[in-house]
Amino acid sequence: MMTMLELHVISRKTEQLVGAFAIGDNAEILIGRDADCDVRISAASVSREHCIIEQVDGEYYLRDLDSSGGTLLNGEPIDDVRLEHGLEVEVGPTTLRFVDE
């Protein structure tokens, strides 16, 4: 049985949780500043369609969508990363933290 992950969007400036999203049955979750995104981060440093969470063979991956500011893991730009509990990536002024529900 796969554990369900939750995405916590945290302001890097205030360390406050600004949003929590269940990553469950969705085949993909689009993250960016566009109003049509599933997870919206309103900041100039976030691309309209910045990155996407995709389910592949029962596992979840976060993939950068050639964003201008990049999706950073430990300060380094990444193309994609497998999601697991405790993973943190930076998107614009936020940290995306993945936690077991």
Coordinates of C-alpha atoms in Angstrom, one line a residue:
M1 CA 0.0 0.0 0.0
M2 CA 1.5 3.3 -1.1
T3 CA 1.5 6.1 1.4
M4 CA -0.3 9.3 0.4
L5 CA 1.8 12.3 0.2
E6 CA 0.8 15.9 0.9
L7 CA 2.4 19.0 -0.6
H8 CA 3.0 21.8 1.8
V9 CA 3.7 25.2 0.2
I10 CA 5.8 27.3 2.7
S11 CA 6.9 30.9 2.4
R12 CA 10.7 31.0 2.7
K13 CA 10.5 34.5 4.1
T14 CA 8.1 33.9 7.0
E15 CA 8.4 30.0 7.3
Q16 CA 4.5 30.1 7.3
L17 CA 2.5 27.4 5.6
V18 CA 0.6 29.1 2.8
G19 CA -1.1 26.0 1.4
A20 CA -1.5 22.2 1.7
F21 CA -2.5 20.0 -1.2
A22 CA -3.2 16.2 -1.2
I23 CA -1.3 14.3 -3.9
G24 CA -3.6 11.5 -4.4
D25 CA -5.6 10.3 -7.4
N26 CA -4.5 13.2 -9.7
A27 CA -2.5 12.0 -12.6
E28 CA -0.8 15.4 -12.6
I29 CA -0.7 18.6 -10.6
L30 CA 0.5 21.7 -12.3
I31 CA 2.3 24.3 -10.2
G32 CA 2.9 27.9 -11.3
R33 CA 1.7 31.4 -11.2
D34 CA -1.0 31.1 -13.9
A35 CA -4.6 31.1 -12.7
D36 CA -5.2 27.8 -14.3
C37 CA -2.6 26.0 -12.2
D38 CA -3.7 23.4 -9.6
V39 CA -1.2 25.0 -7.1
R40 CA -0.9 28.7 -7.7
I41 CA 2.2 30.6 -6.4
S42 CA 1.7 34.3 -7.2
A43 CA 5.3 35.6 -7.5
A44 CA 7.2 37.2 -10.4
S45 CA 10.0 34.7 -9.9
V46 CA 7.6 31.8 -10.6
S47 CA 6.9 30.8 -14.2
R48 CA 3.3 30.7 -15.4
E49 CA 3.7 26.9 -15.7
H50 CA 6.7 26.2 -13.5
C51 CA 6.7 22.5 -12.6
I52 CA 4.4 19.5 -12.6
I53 CA 3.8 16.5 -10.3
E54 CA 3.3 13.4 -12.4
Q55 CA 2.4 9.8 -11.4
V56 CA 4.5 7.2 -13.1
D57 CA 4.1 3.5 -12.3
G58 CA 2.6 4.3 -8.9
E59 CA 5.4 6.7 -7.9
Y60 CA 5.3 10.5 -8.0
Y61 CA 7.8 12.8 -9.7
L62 CA 8.2 16.5 -9.7
R63 CA 9.4 17.8 -13.1
D64 CA 10.5 21.3 -14.0
L65 CA 8.8 22.7 -17.1
D66 CA 11.8 24.7 -18.4
S67 CA 10.9 27.4 -15.9
S68 CA 13.0 30.6 -16.0
G69 CA 13.9 30.5 -12.3
G70 CA 14.3 26.8 -12.1
T71 CA 13.2 24.2 -9.5
L72 CA 15.9 23.9 -6.9
L73 CA 17.0 20.9 -4.8
N74 CA 19.7 21.8 -2.3
G75 CA 20.2 25.1 -4.2
E76 CA 20.8 23.2 -7.5
P77 CA 18.4 23.3 -10.5
I78 CA 16.9 19.9 -11.3
D79 CA 14.9 18.5 -14.2
D80 CA 13.0 16.0 -12.1
V81 CA 13.0 14.2 -8.8
R82 CA 11.1 11.3 -7.3
L83 CA 8.9 12.5 -4.4
E84 CA 9.4 11.0 -1.0
H85 CA 8.6 12.1 2.6
G86 CA 10.7 15.0 3.7
L87 CA 11.8 16.1 0.2
E88 CA 12.0 19.9 -0.1
V89 CA 12.4 21.9 -3.3
E90 CA 12.4 25.6 -3.9
V91 CA 10.1 27.3 -6.4
G92 CA 10.4 31.1 -6.4
P93 CA 9.8 32.4 -2.9
T94 CA 8.4 29.2 -1.6
T95 CA 9.6 25.8 -0.4
L96 CA 7.6 22.8 -1.5
R97 CA 7.7 20.2 1.2
F98 CA 6.4 16.7 0.7
V99 CA 5.1 14.9 3.8
D100 CA 3.3 11.6 4.5
E101 CA -0.3 12.4 5.2

